[in-house]
């Protein structure tokens, strides 16, 4: 791939330039080659002698790469390091908090992290959806409906958010509205795996709560977050 070859050459020529690692890692991630991304970010971290707040995104992206590889013990320390460098970074707060809640770990701290991310980014539909999904995972379905309705109003064209809202509606007994949201999600042309689960829900609804154990990857915006202030 021409873009990969070009960016590899830049990394080799400027091994201290973290922007080059992030650019190349972004290409790998867009191709879902998370192993190459993780290996690249490992190299970047080796180069970093003393990480500063400006380097939070290296650790964040490294954490995402390992999380997508289902290597959570390697992912989690990177999210923690990113927050150590930049404590008020909303995307990192959202990703780590959501991951904890979804894995049924550190529930109180995870929910607090997502709430903090929402406070920092109240108009980010994906982060608001994370808060709603956290409430859903905790069985607080009325709270989930409130946040997910707001998320869908902020991001009306994302099938995953409509899907989540449909699930929440179903749990509070609003089954007609749930079906409407699932139909809406289906019409927005979701990924094949999401589409398959939507078809099942439209035929059968949701299983009992004790069977609802599927984990999901946090929804994140593809573009990098802004650099830290100061």
PDB file of C-alpha atoms in Angstrom:
ATOM      1  CA  UNK A   1       0.000   0.000   0.000  1.00  0.00           C
ATOM      2  CA  UNK A   2       1.463   3.329  -1.118  1.00  0.00           C
ATOM      3  CA  UNK A   3       0.293   5.316   1.928  1.00  0.00           C
ATOM      4  CA  UNK A   4       1.767   2.760   4.328  1.00  0.00           C
ATOM      5  CA  UNK A   5       5.105   2.689   2.485  1.00  0.00           C
ATOM      6  CA  UNK A   6       5.244   6.488   2.473  1.00  0.00           C
ATOM      7  CA  UNK A   7       4.469   6.780   6.198  1.00  0.00           C
ATOM      8  CA  UNK A   8       6.897   3.986   7.101  1.00  0.00           C
ATOM      9  CA  UNK A   9       9.624   5.956   5.335  1.00  0.00           C
ATOM     10  CA  UNK A  10       8.742   9.049   7.379  1.00  0.00           C
ATOM     11  CA  UNK A  11       8.827   7.056  10.642  1.00  0.00           C
ATOM     12  CA  UNK A  12      12.231   5.615   9.704  1.00  0.00           C
ATOM     13  CA  UNK A  13      13.587   9.041   8.758  1.00  0.00           C
ATOM     14  CA  UNK A  14      12.133  10.817  11.808  1.00  0.00           C
ATOM     15  CA  UNK A  15      11.881   8.228  14.599  1.00  0.00           C
ATOM     16  CA  UNK A  16      11.200  10.908  17.231  1.00  0.00           C
ATOM     17  CA  UNK A  17       8.184  12.373  15.399  1.00  0.00           C
ATOM     18  CA  UNK A  18       5.128  10.989  17.196  1.00  0.00           C
ATOM     19  CA  UNK A  19       2.821  12.477  14.548  1.00  0.00           C
ATOM     20  CA  UNK A  20       4.259  10.049  12.001  1.00  0.00           C
ATOM     21  CA  UNK A  21       3.521   7.075  14.261  1.00  0.00           C
ATOM     22  CA  UNK A  22      -0.048   8.295  14.803  1.00  0.00           C
ATOM     23  CA  UNK A  23      -0.581   8.783  11.068  1.00  0.00           C
ATOM     24  CA  UNK A  24       0.739   5.314  10.186  1.00  0.00           C
ATOM     25  CA  UNK A  25      -1.102   3.726  13.104  1.00  0.00           C
ATOM     26  CA  UNK A  26      -4.287   5.398  11.923  1.00  0.00           C
ATOM     27  CA  UNK A  27      -3.905   3.785   8.493  1.00  0.00           C
ATOM     28  CA  UNK A  28      -3.335   0.358  10.060  1.00  0.00           C
ATOM     29  CA  UNK A  29      -6.388   0.802  12.294  1.00  0.00           C
ATOM     30  CA  UNK A  30      -8.563   1.911   9.378  1.00  0.00           C
ATOM     31  CA  UNK A  31      -7.657  -1.404   7.712  1.00  0.00           C
ATOM     32  CA  UNK A  32      -8.365  -3.222  10.998  1.00  0.00           C
ATOM     33  CA  UNK A  33      -4.733  -4.342  11.130  1.00  0.00           C
ATOM     34  CA  UNK A  34      -4.553  -3.818  14.874  1.00  0.00           C
ATOM     35  CA  UNK A  35      -1.543  -6.104  15.340  1.00  0.00           C
ATOM     36  CA  UNK A  36       0.602  -3.874  13.120  1.00  0.00           C
ATOM     37  CA  UNK A  37      -0.795  -0.808  14.904  1.00  0.00           C
ATOM     38  CA  UNK A  38       0.046  -2.235  18.333  1.00  0.00           C
ATOM     39  CA  UNK A  39       3.575  -3.173  17.243  1.00  0.00           C
ATOM     40  CA  UNK A  40       4.092   0.317  15.827  1.00  0.00           C
ATOM     41  CA  UNK A  41       2.894   2.020  19.022  1.00  0.00           C
ATOM     42  CA  UNK A  42       5.139  -0.295  21.070  1.00  0.00           C
ATOM     43  CA  UNK A  43       8.048   1.100  19.042  1.00  0.00           C
ATOM     44  CA  UNK A  44       6.831   4.675  19.599  1.00  0.00           C
ATOM     45  CA  UNK A  45       6.668   4.154  23.372  1.00  0.00           C
ATOM     46  CA  UNK A  46      10.229   2.782  23.335  1.00  0.00           C
ATOM     47  CA  UNK A  47      11.378   5.983  21.621  1.00  0.00           C
ATOM     48  CA  UNK A  48       9.610   8.198  24.168  1.00  0.00           C
ATOM     49  CA  UNK A  49      12.089   8.720  26.972  1.00  0.00           C
ATOM     50  CA  UNK A  50       9.905  10.945  29.154  1.00  0.00           C
ATOM     51  CA  UNK A  51       6.273  11.110  27.979  1.00  0.00           C
ATOM     52  CA  UNK A  52       4.500  14.439  28.431  1.00  0.00           C
ATOM     53  CA  UNK A  53       0.854  15.500  28.249  1.00  0.00           C
ATOM     54  CA  UNK A  54       1.286  15.985  24.498  1.00  0.00           C
ATOM     55  CA  UNK A  55       1.959  12.238  24.118  1.00  0.00           C
ATOM     56  CA  UNK A  56      -1.339  11.014  25.618  1.00  0.00           C
ATOM     57  CA  UNK A  57      -2.663   9.947  22.200  1.00  0.00           C
ATOM     58  CA  UNK A  58       0.167   7.453  21.617  1.00  0.00           C
ATOM     59  CA  UNK A  59      -0.874   5.539  24.737  1.00  0.00           C
ATOM     60  CA  UNK A  60      -4.578   5.933  23.947  1.00  0.00           C
ATOM     61  CA  UNK A  61      -4.185   4.541  20.425  1.00  0.00           C
ATOM     62  CA  UNK A  62      -1.953   1.751  21.716  1.00  0.00           C
ATOM     63  CA  UNK A  63      -4.656   0.882  24.240  1.00  0.00           C
ATOM     64  CA  UNK A  64      -7.313   0.793  21.513  1.00  0.00           C
ATOM     65  CA  UNK A  65      -5.144  -1.470  19.337  1.00  0.00           C
ATOM     66  CA  UNK A  66      -4.700  -3.987  22.160  1.00  0.00           C
ATOM     67  CA  UNK A  67      -8.368  -3.740  23.154  1.00  0.00           C
ATOM     68  CA  UNK A  68      -9.409  -4.552  19.581  1.00  0.00           C
ATOM     69  CA  UNK A  69      -7.016  -7.517  19.684  1.00  0.00           C
ATOM     70  CA  UNK A  70      -8.886  -8.677  22.823  1.00  0.00           C
ATOM     71  CA  UNK A  71      -5.726  -8.285  24.913  1.00  0.00           C
ATOM     72  CA  UNK A  72      -7.262  -6.277  27.738  1.00  0.00           C
ATOM     73  CA  UNK A  73      -4.380  -6.792  30.235  1.00  0.00           C
ATOM     74  CA  UNK A  74      -2.141  -4.962  27.731  1.00  0.00           C
ATOM     75  CA  UNK A  75      -4.779  -2.372  26.808  1.00  0.00           C
ATOM     76  CA  UNK A  76      -5.813  -1.139  30.252  1.00  0.00           C
ATOM     77  CA  UNK A  77      -2.399   0.189  31.425  1.00  0.00           C
ATOM     78  CA  UNK A  78      -2.188   2.315  28.280  1.00  0.00           C
ATOM     79  CA  UNK A  79      -5.541   3.981  28.938  1.00  0.00           C
ATOM     80  CA  UNK A  80      -4.435   4.610  32.529  1.00  0.00           C
ATOM     81  CA  UNK A  81      -1.153   6.097  31.313  1.00  0.00           C
ATOM     82  CA  UNK A  82      -2.984   8.360  28.843  1.00  0.00           C
ATOM     83  CA  UNK A  83      -5.141   9.658  31.712  1.00  0.00           C
ATOM     84  CA  UNK A  84      -2.104  10.098  33.934  1.00  0.00           C
ATOM     85  CA  UNK A  85      -0.663  12.362  31.222  1.00  0.00           C
ATOM     86  CA  UNK A  86      -3.969  14.131  30.444  1.00  0.00           C
ATOM     87  CA  UNK A  87      -6.572  13.540  33.197  1.00  0.00           C
ATOM     88  CA  UNK A  88      -9.407  15.455  31.515  1.00  0.00           C
ATOM     89  CA  UNK A  89      -9.216  13.810  28.071  1.00  0.00           C
ATOM     90  CA  UNK A  90     -12.867  12.934  27.333  1.00  0.00           C
ATOM     91  CA  UNK A  91     -12.241  10.231  24.726  1.00  0.00           C
ATOM     92  CA  UNK A  92      -9.926   8.299  27.049  1.00  0.00           C
ATOM     93  CA  UNK A  93     -12.301   8.711  29.999  1.00  0.00           C
ATOM     94  CA  UNK A  94     -15.107   7.408  27.806  1.00  0.00           C
ATOM     95  CA  UNK A  95     -13.191   4.450  26.373  1.00  0.00           C
ATOM     96  CA  UNK A  96     -11.775   3.200  29.670  1.00  0.00           C
ATOM     97  CA  UNK A  97     -14.945   3.853  31.661  1.00  0.00           C
ATOM     98  CA  UNK A  98     -17.128   2.150  29.063  1.00  0.00           C
ATOM     99  CA  UNK A  99     -14.778  -0.837  28.807  1.00  0.00           C
ATOM    100  CA  UNK A 100     -14.871  -1.343  32.567  1.00  0.00           C
ATOM    101  CA  UNK A 101     -18.655  -1.152  32.751  1.00  0.00           C
ATOM    102  CA  UNK A 102     -19.078  -3.494  29.799  1.00  0.00           C
ATOM    103  CA  UNK A 103     -16.704  -6.022  31.389  1.00  0.00           C
ATOM    104  CA  UNK A 104     -18.532  -5.703  34.740  1.00  0.00           C
ATOM    105  CA  UNK A 105     -15.355  -4.294  36.332  1.00  0.00           C
ATOM    106  CA  UNK A 106     -14.847  -1.171  38.474  1.00  0.00           C
ATOM    107  CA  UNK A 107     -18.483  -0.215  37.857  1.00  0.00           C
ATOM    108  CA  UNK A 108     -18.678   2.837  40.095  1.00  0.00           C
ATOM    109  CA  UNK A 109     -15.383   4.291  38.843  1.00  0.00           C
ATOM    110  CA  UNK A 110     -16.233   3.444  35.231  1.00  0.00           C
ATOM    111  CA  UNK A 111     -19.612   5.175  35.367  1.00  0.00           C
ATOM    112  CA  UNK A 112     -18.021   8.227  37.018  1.00  0.00           C
ATOM    113  CA  UNK A 113     -15.439   8.390  34.204  1.00  0.00           C
ATOM    114  CA  UNK A 114     -18.123   8.366  31.512  1.00  0.00           C
ATOM    115  CA  UNK A 115     -20.147  11.000  33.368  1.00  0.00           C
ATOM    116  CA  UNK A 116     -17.029  13.176  33.514  1.00  0.00           C
ATOM    117  CA  UNK A 117     -16.502  12.664  29.768  1.00  0.00           C
ATOM    118  CA  UNK A 118     -20.097  13.774  29.120  1.00  0.00           C
ATOM    119  CA  UNK A 119     -19.559  16.863  31.292  1.00  0.00           C
ATOM    120  CA  UNK A 120     -16.501  17.710  29.180  1.00  0.00           C
ATOM    121  CA  UNK A 121     -18.191  16.902  25.831  1.00  0.00           C
ATOM    122  CA  UNK A 122     -21.961  17.302  26.366  1.00  0.00           C
ATOM    123  CA  UNK A 123     -22.696  17.553  22.635  1.00  0.00           C
ATOM    124  CA  UNK A 124     -20.791  14.409  21.609  1.00  0.00           C
ATOM    125  CA  UNK A 125     -23.484  11.885  20.717  1.00  0.00           C
ATOM    126  CA  UNK A 126     -21.125   8.926  20.970  1.00  0.00           C
ATOM    127  CA  UNK A 127     -20.021   9.785  24.494  1.00  0.00           C
ATOM    128  CA  UNK A 128     -23.609  10.463  25.588  1.00  0.00           C
ATOM    129  CA  UNK A 129     -24.541   7.064  24.117  1.00  0.00           C
ATOM    130  CA  UNK A 130     -21.757   5.474  26.170  1.00  0.00           C
ATOM    131  CA  UNK A 131     -23.335   6.886  29.322  1.00  0.00           C
ATOM    132  CA  UNK A 132     -26.705   5.510  28.267  1.00  0.00           C
ATOM    133  CA  UNK A 133     -25.217   2.106  27.495  1.00  0.00           C
ATOM    134  CA  UNK A 134     -23.435   2.081  30.864  1.00  0.00           C
ATOM    135  CA  UNK A 135     -26.761   2.684  32.602  1.00  0.00           C
ATOM    136  CA  UNK A 136     -28.244  -0.087  30.451  1.00  0.00           C
ATOM    137  CA  UNK A 137     -25.519  -2.542  31.457  1.00  0.00           C
ATOM    138  CA  UNK A 138     -26.153  -1.629  35.099  1.00  0.00           C
ATOM    139  CA  UNK A 139     -29.881  -2.292  34.709  1.00  0.00           C
ATOM    140  CA  UNK A 140     -30.846   1.387  35.131  1.00  0.00           C
ATOM    141  CA  UNK A 141     -33.091   1.361  32.073  1.00  0.00           C
ATOM    142  CA  UNK A 142     -34.986   4.622  32.661  1.00  0.00           C
ATOM    143  CA  UNK A 143     -31.662   6.462  32.936  1.00  0.00           C
ATOM    144  CA  UNK A 144     -30.487   4.622  29.818  1.00  0.00           C
ATOM    145  CA  UNK A 145     -33.529   5.785  27.829  1.00  0.00           C
ATOM    146  CA  UNK A 146     -32.980   9.398  28.860  1.00  0.00           C
ATOM    147  CA  UNK A 147     -29.339   9.475  27.751  1.00  0.00           C
ATOM    148  CA  UNK A 148     -29.849   7.412  24.596  1.00  0.00           C
ATOM    149  CA  UNK A 149     -32.695   9.634  23.412  1.00  0.00           C
ATOM    150  CA  UNK A 150     -30.328  12.574  23.767  1.00  0.00           C
ATOM    151  CA  UNK A 151     -27.544  10.695  21.953  1.00  0.00           C
ATOM    152  CA  UNK A 152     -29.801   9.900  18.983  1.00  0.00           C
ATOM    153  CA  UNK A 153     -30.900  13.537  18.789  1.00  0.00           C
ATOM    154  CA  UNK A 154     -27.213  14.528  18.612  1.00  0.00           C
ATOM    155  CA  UNK A 155     -26.227  11.764  16.131  1.00  0.00           C
ATOM    156  CA  UNK A 156     -29.406  10.827  14.234  1.00  0.00           C
ATOM    157  CA  UNK A 157     -27.684   8.969  11.381  1.00  0.00           C
ATOM    158  CA  UNK A 158     -25.719   6.320  13.311  1.00  0.00           C
ATOM    159  CA  UNK A 159     -27.390   2.878  13.341  1.00  0.00           C
ATOM    160  CA  UNK A 160     -25.607   1.726  16.505  1.00  0.00           C
ATOM    161  CA  UNK A 161     -27.178   4.538  18.531  1.00  0.00           C
ATOM    162  CA  UNK A 162     -30.673   3.757  17.231  1.00  0.00           C
ATOM    163  CA  UNK A 163     -30.043   0.092  18.020  1.00  0.00           C
ATOM    164  CA  UNK A 164     -29.071   0.943  21.602  1.00  0.00           C
ATOM    165  CA  UNK A 165     -32.130   3.163  22.062  1.00  0.00           C
ATOM    166  CA  UNK A 166     -34.327   0.346  20.772  1.00  0.00           C
ATOM    167  CA  UNK A 167     -32.857  -2.010  23.369  1.00  0.00           C
ATOM    168  CA  UNK A 168     -33.499   0.492  26.154  1.00  0.00           C
ATOM    169  CA  UNK A 169     -37.083   1.096  25.023  1.00  0.00           C
ATOM    170  CA  UNK A 170     -37.703  -2.659  25.015  1.00  0.00           C
ATOM    171  CA  UNK A 171     -36.474  -3.004  28.600  1.00  0.00           C
ATOM    172  CA  UNK A 172     -38.869  -0.318  29.865  1.00  0.00           C
ATOM    173  CA  UNK A 173     -41.807  -1.899  28.045  1.00  0.00           C
ATOM    174  CA  UNK A 174     -42.002   0.576  25.145  1.00  0.00           C
ATOM    175  CA  UNK A 175     -41.912  -2.227  22.582  1.00  0.00           C
ATOM    176  CA  UNK A 176     -43.517  -0.390  19.670  1.00  0.00           C
ATOM    177  CA  UNK A 177     -40.917   2.389  19.970  1.00  0.00           C
ATOM    178  CA  UNK A 178     -38.183  -0.248  20.295  1.00  0.00           C
ATOM    179  CA  UNK A 179     -39.248  -1.834  17.017  1.00  0.00           C
ATOM    180  CA  UNK A 180     -39.317   1.584  15.346  1.00  0.00           C
ATOM    181  CA  UNK A 181     -35.712   2.287  16.453  1.00  0.00           C
ATOM    182  CA  UNK A 182     -34.484  -1.141  15.334  1.00  0.00           C
ATOM    183  CA  UNK A 183     -36.119  -0.613  11.939  1.00  0.00           C
ATOM    184  CA  UNK A 184     -34.479   2.804  11.744  1.00  0.00           C
ATOM    185  CA  UNK A 185     -31.091   1.261  12.581  1.00  0.00           C
ATOM    186  CA  UNK A 186     -31.578  -1.402   9.895  1.00  0.00           C
ATOM    187  CA  UNK A 187     -32.464   1.226   7.281  1.00  0.00           C
ATOM    188  CA  UNK A 188     -29.244   3.145   8.064  1.00  0.00           C
ATOM    189  CA  UNK A 189     -27.224   0.226   6.612  1.00  0.00           C
ATOM    190  CA  UNK A 190     -25.243  -0.956   9.656  1.00  0.00           C
ATOM    191  CA  UNK A 191     -22.269  -3.326   9.635  1.00  0.00           C
ATOM    192  CA  UNK A 192     -23.197  -6.958   8.854  1.00  0.00           C
ATOM    193  CA  UNK A 193     -22.822  -8.146  12.461  1.00  0.00           C
ATOM    194  CA  UNK A 194     -25.108  -5.369  13.728  1.00  0.00           C
ATOM    195  CA  UNK A 195     -27.586  -6.084  10.935  1.00  0.00           C
ATOM    196  CA  UNK A 196     -27.765  -9.766  11.902  1.00  0.00           C
ATOM    197  CA  UNK A 197     -28.610  -8.959  15.533  1.00  0.00           C
ATOM    198  CA  UNK A 198     -31.166  -6.367  14.409  1.00  0.00           C
ATOM    199  CA  UNK A 199     -32.955  -8.961  12.281  1.00  0.00           C
ATOM    200  CA  UNK A 200     -33.142 -11.247  15.307  1.00  0.00           C
ATOM    201  CA  UNK A 201     -34.531  -8.476  17.510  1.00  0.00           C
ATOM    202  CA  UNK A 202     -37.140  -7.522  14.929  1.00  0.00           C
ATOM    203  CA  UNK A 203     -38.319 -11.139  14.807  1.00  0.00           C
ATOM    204  CA  UNK A 204     -38.091 -12.081  18.485  1.00  0.00           C
ATOM    205  CA  UNK A 205     -37.414  -8.992  20.600  1.00  0.00           C
ATOM    206  CA  UNK A 206     -34.767  -9.189  23.326  1.00  0.00           C
ATOM    207  CA  UNK A 207     -34.026 -12.243  25.470  1.00  0.00           C
ATOM    208  CA  UNK A 208     -34.542 -12.080  29.242  1.00  0.00           C
ATOM    209  CA  UNK A 209     -32.150  -9.736  31.044  1.00  0.00           C
ATOM    210  CA  UNK A 210     -30.025 -12.533  32.507  1.00  0.00           C
ATOM    211  CA  UNK A 211     -29.126 -13.618  28.951  1.00  0.00           C
ATOM    212  CA  UNK A 212     -28.058 -10.131  27.883  1.00  0.00           C
ATOM    213  CA  UNK A 213     -24.310 -10.502  28.362  1.00  0.00           C
ATOM    214  CA  UNK A 214     -22.890  -9.538  24.972  1.00  0.00           C
ATOM    215  CA  UNK A 215     -20.035  -7.067  25.155  1.00  0.00           C
ATOM    216  CA  UNK A 216     -19.571  -4.239  22.701  1.00  0.00           C
ATOM    217  CA  UNK A 217     -16.672  -2.081  21.699  1.00  0.00           C
ATOM    218  CA  UNK A 218     -17.050   1.559  22.719  1.00  0.00           C
ATOM    219  CA  UNK A 219     -18.208   3.781  19.904  1.00  0.00           C
ATOM    220  CA  UNK A 220     -15.409   6.257  19.180  1.00  0.00           C
ATOM    221  CA  UNK A 221     -15.051   9.045  16.703  1.00  0.00           C
ATOM    222  CA  UNK A 222     -12.537   8.242  13.950  1.00  0.00           C
ATOM    223  CA  UNK A 223     -10.817  11.602  14.098  1.00  0.00           C
ATOM    224  CA  UNK A 224      -8.168  12.278  16.788  1.00  0.00           C
ATOM    225  CA  UNK A 225      -9.148  14.373  19.764  1.00  0.00           C
ATOM    226  CA  UNK A 226      -7.744  17.892  20.146  1.00  0.00           C
ATOM    227  CA  UNK A 227      -4.309  18.300  21.686  1.00  0.00           C
ATOM    228  CA  UNK A 228      -4.165  19.131  25.398  1.00  0.00           C
ATOM    229  CA  UNK A 229      -4.179  22.751  26.411  1.00  0.00           C
ATOM    230  CA  UNK A 230      -1.237  24.318  28.117  1.00  0.00           C
TER     231      UNK A 230
END
